[in-house]
Tab-separated table of C-alpha atoms in Angstrom:
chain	number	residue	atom	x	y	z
A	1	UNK	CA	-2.870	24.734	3.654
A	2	UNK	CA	0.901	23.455	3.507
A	3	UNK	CA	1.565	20.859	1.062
A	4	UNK	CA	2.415	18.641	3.166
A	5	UNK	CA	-0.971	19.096	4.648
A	6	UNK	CA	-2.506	18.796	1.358
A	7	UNK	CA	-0.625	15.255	1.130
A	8	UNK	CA	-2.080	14.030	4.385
A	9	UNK	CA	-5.353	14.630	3.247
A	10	UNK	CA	-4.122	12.306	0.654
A	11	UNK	CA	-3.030	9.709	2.416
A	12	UNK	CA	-6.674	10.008	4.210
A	13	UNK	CA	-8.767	9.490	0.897
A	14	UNK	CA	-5.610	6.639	-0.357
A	15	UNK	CA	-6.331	4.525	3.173
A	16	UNK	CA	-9.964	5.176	2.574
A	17	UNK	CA	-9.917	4.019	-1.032
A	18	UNK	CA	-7.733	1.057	-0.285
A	19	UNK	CA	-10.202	-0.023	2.356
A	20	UNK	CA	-12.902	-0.291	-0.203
A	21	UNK	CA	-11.148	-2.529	-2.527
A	22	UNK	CA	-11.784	-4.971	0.271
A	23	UNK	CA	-15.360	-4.501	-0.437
A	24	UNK	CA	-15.191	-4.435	-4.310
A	25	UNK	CA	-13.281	-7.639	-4.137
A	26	UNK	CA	-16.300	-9.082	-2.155
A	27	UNK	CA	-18.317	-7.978	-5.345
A	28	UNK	CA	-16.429	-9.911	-8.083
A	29	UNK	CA	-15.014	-12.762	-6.141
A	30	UNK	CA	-18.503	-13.772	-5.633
A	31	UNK	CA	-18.476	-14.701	-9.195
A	32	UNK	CA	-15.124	-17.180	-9.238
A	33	UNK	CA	-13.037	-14.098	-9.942
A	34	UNK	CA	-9.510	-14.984	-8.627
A	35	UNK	CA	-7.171	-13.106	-6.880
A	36	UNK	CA	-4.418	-12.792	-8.797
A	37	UNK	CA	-6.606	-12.130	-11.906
A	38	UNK	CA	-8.397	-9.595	-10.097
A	39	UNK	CA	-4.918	-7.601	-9.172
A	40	UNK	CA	-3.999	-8.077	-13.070
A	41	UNK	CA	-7.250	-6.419	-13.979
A	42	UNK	CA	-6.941	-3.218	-12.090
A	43	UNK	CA	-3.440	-2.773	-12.883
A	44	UNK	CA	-3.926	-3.188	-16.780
A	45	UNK	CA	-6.994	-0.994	-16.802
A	46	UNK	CA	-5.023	1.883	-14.957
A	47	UNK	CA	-2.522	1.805	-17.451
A	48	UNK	CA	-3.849	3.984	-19.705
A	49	UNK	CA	-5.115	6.364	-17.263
A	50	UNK	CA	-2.205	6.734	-16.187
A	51	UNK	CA	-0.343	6.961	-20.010
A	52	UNK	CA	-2.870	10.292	-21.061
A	53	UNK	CA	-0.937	12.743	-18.509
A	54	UNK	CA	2.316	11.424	-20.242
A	55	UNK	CA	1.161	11.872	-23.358
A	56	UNK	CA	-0.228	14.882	-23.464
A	57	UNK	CA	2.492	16.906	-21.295
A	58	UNK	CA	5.047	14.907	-23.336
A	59	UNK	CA	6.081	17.956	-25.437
A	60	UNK	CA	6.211	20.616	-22.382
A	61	UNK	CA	8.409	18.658	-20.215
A	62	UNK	CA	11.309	16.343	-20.286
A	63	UNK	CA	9.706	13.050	-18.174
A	64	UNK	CA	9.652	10.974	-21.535
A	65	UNK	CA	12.866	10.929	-21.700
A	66	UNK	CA	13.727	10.095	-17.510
A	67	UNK	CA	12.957	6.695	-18.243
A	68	UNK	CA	16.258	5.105	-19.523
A	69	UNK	CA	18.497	6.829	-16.682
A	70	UNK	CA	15.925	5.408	-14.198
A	71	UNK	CA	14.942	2.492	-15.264
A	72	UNK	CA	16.697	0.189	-12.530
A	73	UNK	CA	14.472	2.043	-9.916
A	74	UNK	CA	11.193	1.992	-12.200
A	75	UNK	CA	11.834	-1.670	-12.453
A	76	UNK	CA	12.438	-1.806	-8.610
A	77	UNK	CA	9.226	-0.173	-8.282
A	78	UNK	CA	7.178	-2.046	-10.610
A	79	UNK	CA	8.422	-5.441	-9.054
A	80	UNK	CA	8.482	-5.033	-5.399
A	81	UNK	CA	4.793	-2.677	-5.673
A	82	UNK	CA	2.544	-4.427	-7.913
A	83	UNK	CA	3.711	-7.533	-8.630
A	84	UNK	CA	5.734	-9.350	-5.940
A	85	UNK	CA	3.471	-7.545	-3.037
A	86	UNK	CA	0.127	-8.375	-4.475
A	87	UNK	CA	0.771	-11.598	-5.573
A	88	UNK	CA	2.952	-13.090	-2.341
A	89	UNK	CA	-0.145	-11.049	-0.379
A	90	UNK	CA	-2.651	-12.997	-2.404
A	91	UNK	CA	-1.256	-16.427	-3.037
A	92	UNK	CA	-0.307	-16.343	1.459
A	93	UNK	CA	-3.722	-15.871	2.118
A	94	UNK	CA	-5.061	-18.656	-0.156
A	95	UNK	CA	-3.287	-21.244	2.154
A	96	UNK	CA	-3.302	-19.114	5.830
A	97	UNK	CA	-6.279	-17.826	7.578
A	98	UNK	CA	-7.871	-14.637	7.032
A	99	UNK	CA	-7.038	-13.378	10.283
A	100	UNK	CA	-3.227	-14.138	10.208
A	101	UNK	CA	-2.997	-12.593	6.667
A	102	UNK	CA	-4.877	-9.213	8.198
A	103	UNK	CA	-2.450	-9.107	11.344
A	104	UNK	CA	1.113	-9.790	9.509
A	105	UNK	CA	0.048	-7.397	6.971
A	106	UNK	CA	0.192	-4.680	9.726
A	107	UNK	CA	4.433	-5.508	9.453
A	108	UNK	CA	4.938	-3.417	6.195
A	109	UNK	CA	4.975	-0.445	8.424
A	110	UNK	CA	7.656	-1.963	10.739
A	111	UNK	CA	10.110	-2.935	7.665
A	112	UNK	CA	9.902	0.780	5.892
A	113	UNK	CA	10.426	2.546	9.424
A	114	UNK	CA	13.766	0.088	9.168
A	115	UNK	CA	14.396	0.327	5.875
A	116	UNK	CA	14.534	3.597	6.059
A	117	UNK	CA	16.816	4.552	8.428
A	118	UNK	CA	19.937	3.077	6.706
A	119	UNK	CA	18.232	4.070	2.890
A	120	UNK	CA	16.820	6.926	3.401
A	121	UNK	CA	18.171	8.496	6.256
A	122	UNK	CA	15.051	9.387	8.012
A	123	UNK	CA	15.616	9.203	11.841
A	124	UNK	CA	13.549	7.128	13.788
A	125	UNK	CA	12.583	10.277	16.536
A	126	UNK	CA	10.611	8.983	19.724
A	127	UNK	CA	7.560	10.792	18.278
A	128	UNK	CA	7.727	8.433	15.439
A	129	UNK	CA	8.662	4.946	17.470
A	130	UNK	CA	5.419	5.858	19.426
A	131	UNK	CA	3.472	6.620	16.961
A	132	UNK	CA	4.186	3.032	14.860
A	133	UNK	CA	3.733	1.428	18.167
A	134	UNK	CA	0.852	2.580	18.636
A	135	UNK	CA	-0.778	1.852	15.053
A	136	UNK	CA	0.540	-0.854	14.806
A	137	UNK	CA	-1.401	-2.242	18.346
A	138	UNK	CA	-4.307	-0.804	17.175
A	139	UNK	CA	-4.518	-2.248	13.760
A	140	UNK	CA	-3.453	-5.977	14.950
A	141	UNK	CA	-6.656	-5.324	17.974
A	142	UNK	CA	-9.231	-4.615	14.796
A	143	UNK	CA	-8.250	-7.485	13.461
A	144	UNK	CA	-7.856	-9.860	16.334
A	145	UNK	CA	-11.942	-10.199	16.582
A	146	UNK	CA	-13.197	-13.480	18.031
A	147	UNK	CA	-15.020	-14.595	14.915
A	148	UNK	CA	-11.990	-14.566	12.631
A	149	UNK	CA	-9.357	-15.743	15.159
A	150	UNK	CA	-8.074	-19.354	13.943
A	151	UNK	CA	-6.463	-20.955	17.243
A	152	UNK	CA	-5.526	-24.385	15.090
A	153	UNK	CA	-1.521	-24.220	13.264
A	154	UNK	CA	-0.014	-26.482	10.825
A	155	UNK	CA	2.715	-26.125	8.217
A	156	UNK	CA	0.438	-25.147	5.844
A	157	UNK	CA	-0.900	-21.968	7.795
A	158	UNK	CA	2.899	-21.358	8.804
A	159	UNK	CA	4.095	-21.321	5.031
A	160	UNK	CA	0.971	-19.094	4.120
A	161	UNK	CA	2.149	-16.224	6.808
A	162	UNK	CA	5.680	-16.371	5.893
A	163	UNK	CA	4.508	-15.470	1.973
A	164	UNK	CA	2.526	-12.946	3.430
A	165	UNK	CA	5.431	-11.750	5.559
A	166	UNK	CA	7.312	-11.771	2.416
A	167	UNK	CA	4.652	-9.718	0.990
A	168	UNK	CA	5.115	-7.212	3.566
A	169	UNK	CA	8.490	-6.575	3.133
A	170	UNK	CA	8.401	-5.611	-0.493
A	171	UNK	CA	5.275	-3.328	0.470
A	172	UNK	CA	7.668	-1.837	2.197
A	173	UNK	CA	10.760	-1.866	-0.103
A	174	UNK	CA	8.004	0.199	-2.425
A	175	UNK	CA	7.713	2.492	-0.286
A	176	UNK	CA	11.260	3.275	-0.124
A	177	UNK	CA	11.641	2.805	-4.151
A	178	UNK	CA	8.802	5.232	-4.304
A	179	UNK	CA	10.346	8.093	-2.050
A	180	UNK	CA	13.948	7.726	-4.101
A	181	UNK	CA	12.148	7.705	-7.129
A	182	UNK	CA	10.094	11.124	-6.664
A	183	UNK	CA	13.181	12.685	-5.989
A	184	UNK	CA	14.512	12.582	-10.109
A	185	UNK	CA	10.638	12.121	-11.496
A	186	UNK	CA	7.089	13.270	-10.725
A	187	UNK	CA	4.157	11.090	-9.357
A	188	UNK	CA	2.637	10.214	-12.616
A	189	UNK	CA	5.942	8.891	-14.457
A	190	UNK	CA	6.749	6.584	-11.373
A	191	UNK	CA	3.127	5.246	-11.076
A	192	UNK	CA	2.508	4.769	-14.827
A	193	UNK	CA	5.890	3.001	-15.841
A	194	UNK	CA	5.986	0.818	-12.616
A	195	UNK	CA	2.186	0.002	-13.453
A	196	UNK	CA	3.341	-1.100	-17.179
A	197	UNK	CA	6.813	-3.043	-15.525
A	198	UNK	CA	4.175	-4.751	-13.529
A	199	UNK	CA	1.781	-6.052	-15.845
A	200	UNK	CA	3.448	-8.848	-17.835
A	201	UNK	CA	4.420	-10.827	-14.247
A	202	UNK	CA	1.215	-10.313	-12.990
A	203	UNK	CA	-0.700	-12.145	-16.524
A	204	UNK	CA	1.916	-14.611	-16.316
A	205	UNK	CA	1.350	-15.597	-12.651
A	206	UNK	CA	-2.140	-15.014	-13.009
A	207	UNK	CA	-2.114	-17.366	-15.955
A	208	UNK	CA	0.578	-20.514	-13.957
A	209	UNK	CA	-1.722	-20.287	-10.938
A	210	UNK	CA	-5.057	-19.421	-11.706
A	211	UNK	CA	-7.598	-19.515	-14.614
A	212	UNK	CA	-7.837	-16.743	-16.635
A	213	UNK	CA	-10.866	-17.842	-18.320
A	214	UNK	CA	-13.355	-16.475	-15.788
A	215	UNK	CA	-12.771	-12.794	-16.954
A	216	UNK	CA	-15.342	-13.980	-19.727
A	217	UNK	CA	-17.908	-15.067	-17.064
A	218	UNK	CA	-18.263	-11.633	-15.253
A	219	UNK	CA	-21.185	-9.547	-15.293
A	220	UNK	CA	-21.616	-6.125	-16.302
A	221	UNK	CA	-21.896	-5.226	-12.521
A	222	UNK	CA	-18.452	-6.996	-11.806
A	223	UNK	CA	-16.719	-4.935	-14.951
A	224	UNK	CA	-18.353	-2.111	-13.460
A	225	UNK	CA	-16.743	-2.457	-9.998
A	226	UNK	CA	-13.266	-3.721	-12.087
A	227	UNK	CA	-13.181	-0.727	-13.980
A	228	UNK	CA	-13.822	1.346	-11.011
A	229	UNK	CA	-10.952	-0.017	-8.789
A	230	UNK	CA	-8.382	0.394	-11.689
A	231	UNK	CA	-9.245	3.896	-12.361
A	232	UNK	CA	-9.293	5.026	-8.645
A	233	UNK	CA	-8.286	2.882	-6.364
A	234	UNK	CA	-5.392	1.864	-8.381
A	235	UNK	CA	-4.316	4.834	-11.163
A	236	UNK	CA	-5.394	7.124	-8.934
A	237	UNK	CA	-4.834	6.257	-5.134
A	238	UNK	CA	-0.997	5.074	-6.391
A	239	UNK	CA	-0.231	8.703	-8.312
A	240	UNK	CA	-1.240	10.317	-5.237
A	241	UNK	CA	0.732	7.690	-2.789
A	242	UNK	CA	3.998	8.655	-4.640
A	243	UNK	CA	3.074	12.052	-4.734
A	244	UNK	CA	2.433	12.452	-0.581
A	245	UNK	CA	5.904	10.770	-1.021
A	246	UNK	CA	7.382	14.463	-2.074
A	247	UNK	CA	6.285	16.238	0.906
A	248	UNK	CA	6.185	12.988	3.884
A	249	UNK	CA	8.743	10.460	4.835
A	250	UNK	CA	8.264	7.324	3.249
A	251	UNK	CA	8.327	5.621	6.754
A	252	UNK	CA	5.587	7.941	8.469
A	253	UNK	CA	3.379	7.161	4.870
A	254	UNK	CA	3.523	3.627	5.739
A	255	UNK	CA	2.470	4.027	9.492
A	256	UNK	CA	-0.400	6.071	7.889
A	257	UNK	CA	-1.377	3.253	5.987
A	258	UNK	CA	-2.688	1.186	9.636
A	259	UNK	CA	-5.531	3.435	8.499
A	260	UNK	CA	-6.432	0.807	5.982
A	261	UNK	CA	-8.210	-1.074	8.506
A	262	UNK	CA	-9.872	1.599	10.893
A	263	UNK	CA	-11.504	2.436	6.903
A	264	UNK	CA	-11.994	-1.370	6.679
A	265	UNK	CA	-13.921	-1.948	9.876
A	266	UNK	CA	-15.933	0.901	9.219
A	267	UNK	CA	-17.156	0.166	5.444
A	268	UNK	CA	-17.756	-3.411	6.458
A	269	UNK	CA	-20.336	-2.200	9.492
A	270	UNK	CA	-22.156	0.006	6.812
A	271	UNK	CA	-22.146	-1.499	3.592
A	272	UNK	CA	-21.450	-5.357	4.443
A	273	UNK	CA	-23.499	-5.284	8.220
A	274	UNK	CA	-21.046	-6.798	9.581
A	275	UNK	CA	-20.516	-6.874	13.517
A	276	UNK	CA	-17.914	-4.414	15.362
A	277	UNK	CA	-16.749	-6.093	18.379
A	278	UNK	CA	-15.471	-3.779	21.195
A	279	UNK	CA	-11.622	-4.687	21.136
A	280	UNK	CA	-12.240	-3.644	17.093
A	281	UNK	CA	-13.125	0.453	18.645
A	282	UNK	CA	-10.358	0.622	20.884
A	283	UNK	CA	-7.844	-0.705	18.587
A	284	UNK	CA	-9.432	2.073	15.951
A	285	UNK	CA	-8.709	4.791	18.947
A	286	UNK	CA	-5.284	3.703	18.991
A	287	UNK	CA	-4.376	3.367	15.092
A	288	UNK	CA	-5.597	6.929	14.866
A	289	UNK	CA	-4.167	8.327	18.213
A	290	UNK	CA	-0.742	6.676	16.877
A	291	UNK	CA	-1.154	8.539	12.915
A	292	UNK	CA	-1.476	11.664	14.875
A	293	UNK	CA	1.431	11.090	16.710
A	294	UNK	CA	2.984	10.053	13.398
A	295	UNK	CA	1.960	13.165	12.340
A	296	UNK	CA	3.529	15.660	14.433
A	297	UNK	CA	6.346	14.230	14.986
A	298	UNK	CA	9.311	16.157	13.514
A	299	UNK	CA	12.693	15.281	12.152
A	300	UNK	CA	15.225	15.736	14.811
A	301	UNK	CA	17.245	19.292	14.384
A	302	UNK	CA	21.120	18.614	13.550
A	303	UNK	CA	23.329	19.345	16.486
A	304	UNK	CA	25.533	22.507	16.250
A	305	UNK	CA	28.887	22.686	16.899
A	306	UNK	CA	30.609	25.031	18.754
A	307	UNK	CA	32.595	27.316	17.384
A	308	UNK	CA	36.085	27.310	17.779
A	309	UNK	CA	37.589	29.752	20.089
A	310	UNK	CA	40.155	32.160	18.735
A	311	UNK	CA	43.732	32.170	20.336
């Protein structure tokens, strides 16, 4: 298999393991874990995960030493990724509904397919309109279930989608900061330096806005599940997200990541018993018919010119 069939896969096992972080917050937030606390967690406890690699292939390569010549784009990463992403994401959907939160969130892929035209370059072929079209509709159906649709507005629930907007949009800046950044450095120097950039905002706005106090109320269960989301669905799923980035355009990873909810539906059915709804199935048909699409779609070839004739 290609690599860049090897890093589809990937992004297959990243949307699946992203899913489930729905359902491990369900876990700990049961016990007055916060959000932002939660996010802080992960992120400090992939740190070192993330630090051994460094560490112990420190002396056979030179990626020590890449981090003062790209700092400005670690820093970029670190910001718009972990911290300003998670926390807009979080603090928008403690004053907007669920369901708004779920369908804005489908936006990110929007923003990197026009981010990166200008950025990155990458064309946006008709193959890959369709295709973000298409996931796009089928992620916003999933989530547009009568239970969780909220028909009353009010400033409130206006401000709490524009900071999930917000939220969105630097998703989607990371993606692009990711895809520049894997050009001068491997997967595992961007992942574990914007992880440790990350991790002083997210205490500090963990510690202005929530309480910090109820890491020492957890059980061993809820550590259990912590420990597990930092290790692989954070240190892991994010080394191999910027590492698919080597092989896939950063905008076609980010209309992957509609899979998130096709994943989330699923797990929630199986694990949580929750109810699928019809409209929920078709828009799953549709988020993966438009990742296909994605998929095979190819970059446009340049055009030729003709050569000049001879006189």
């Amino acid at each position: 298999m290609s690599r860049e069939g090897l890093a589809w896969l990937a992004i297959l096992f990243i949307t699946a393991i992203w899913a489930s972080s729905l359902i491990m917050a369900k876990i700990v937030f049961a016990e007055n874990m916060t959000p932002i606390v939660f996010v802080a967690l992960r992120y400090t406890i992939a740190c070192p995960f993330l630090a051994l690699p460094i560490l112990v292939t420190r002396k056979r390569t030179n990626e020590p030493r890449r981090f003062k010549p790209n700092w400005r784009v670690l820093l970029l990463a670190g910001l718009s990724g972990p911290f300003f992403s998670q926390t807009l994401q979080y603090l928008g959907l403690n004053i907007t509904t669920a369901s708004d939160a779920l369908l804005l969130l489908n936006l990110s892929p929007v923003f990197a397919v026009l981010l990166a035209l200008p950025i990155l370059s990458e064309q946006i072929t008709g193959g890959k309109a369709a295709g973000l079209l298409l996931a796009t509709l089928g992620a916003m159906l999933i989530v547009m279930n009568p239970v969780s649709v909220d028909p009353f507005l009010n400033a409130t629930r206006i401000l709490g989608d524009l900071v999930v907007i917000f939220s969105t949009f630097f998703f989607a800046i990371n993606g692009i900061i990711g895809k520049i950044a894997v050009r001068t450095m491997n997967s595992i120097t961007v992942t574990f330096y914007s992880t440790l950039i990350s991790i002083p905002f997210l205490w500090f706005s963990a510690a202005v806005f929530e309480d910090i106090s109820v890491i020492l109320q957890l059980s061993l269960l809820s550590w259990a599940v912590v420990i597990w989301v930092g290790i692989v669905n954070t240190a892991l799923a994010f080394l191999l997200y910027y590492e698919s980035m080597r092989y896939i355009e950063a905008s076609k990873v980010q209309i992957a990541l509609n899979l998130i909810a096709v994943w989330g539906v699923a797990m929630s059915f199986l694990f949580l018993h929750e109810a699928i709804f019809p409209l929920q199935i078709l828009g799953g048909i549709i988020t993966i018919l438009g990742v296909i699409i994605t998929q095979k779609s190819r970059r446009p070839r340049p055009t030729l010119e003709p050569p000049e004739e001879i006189s």
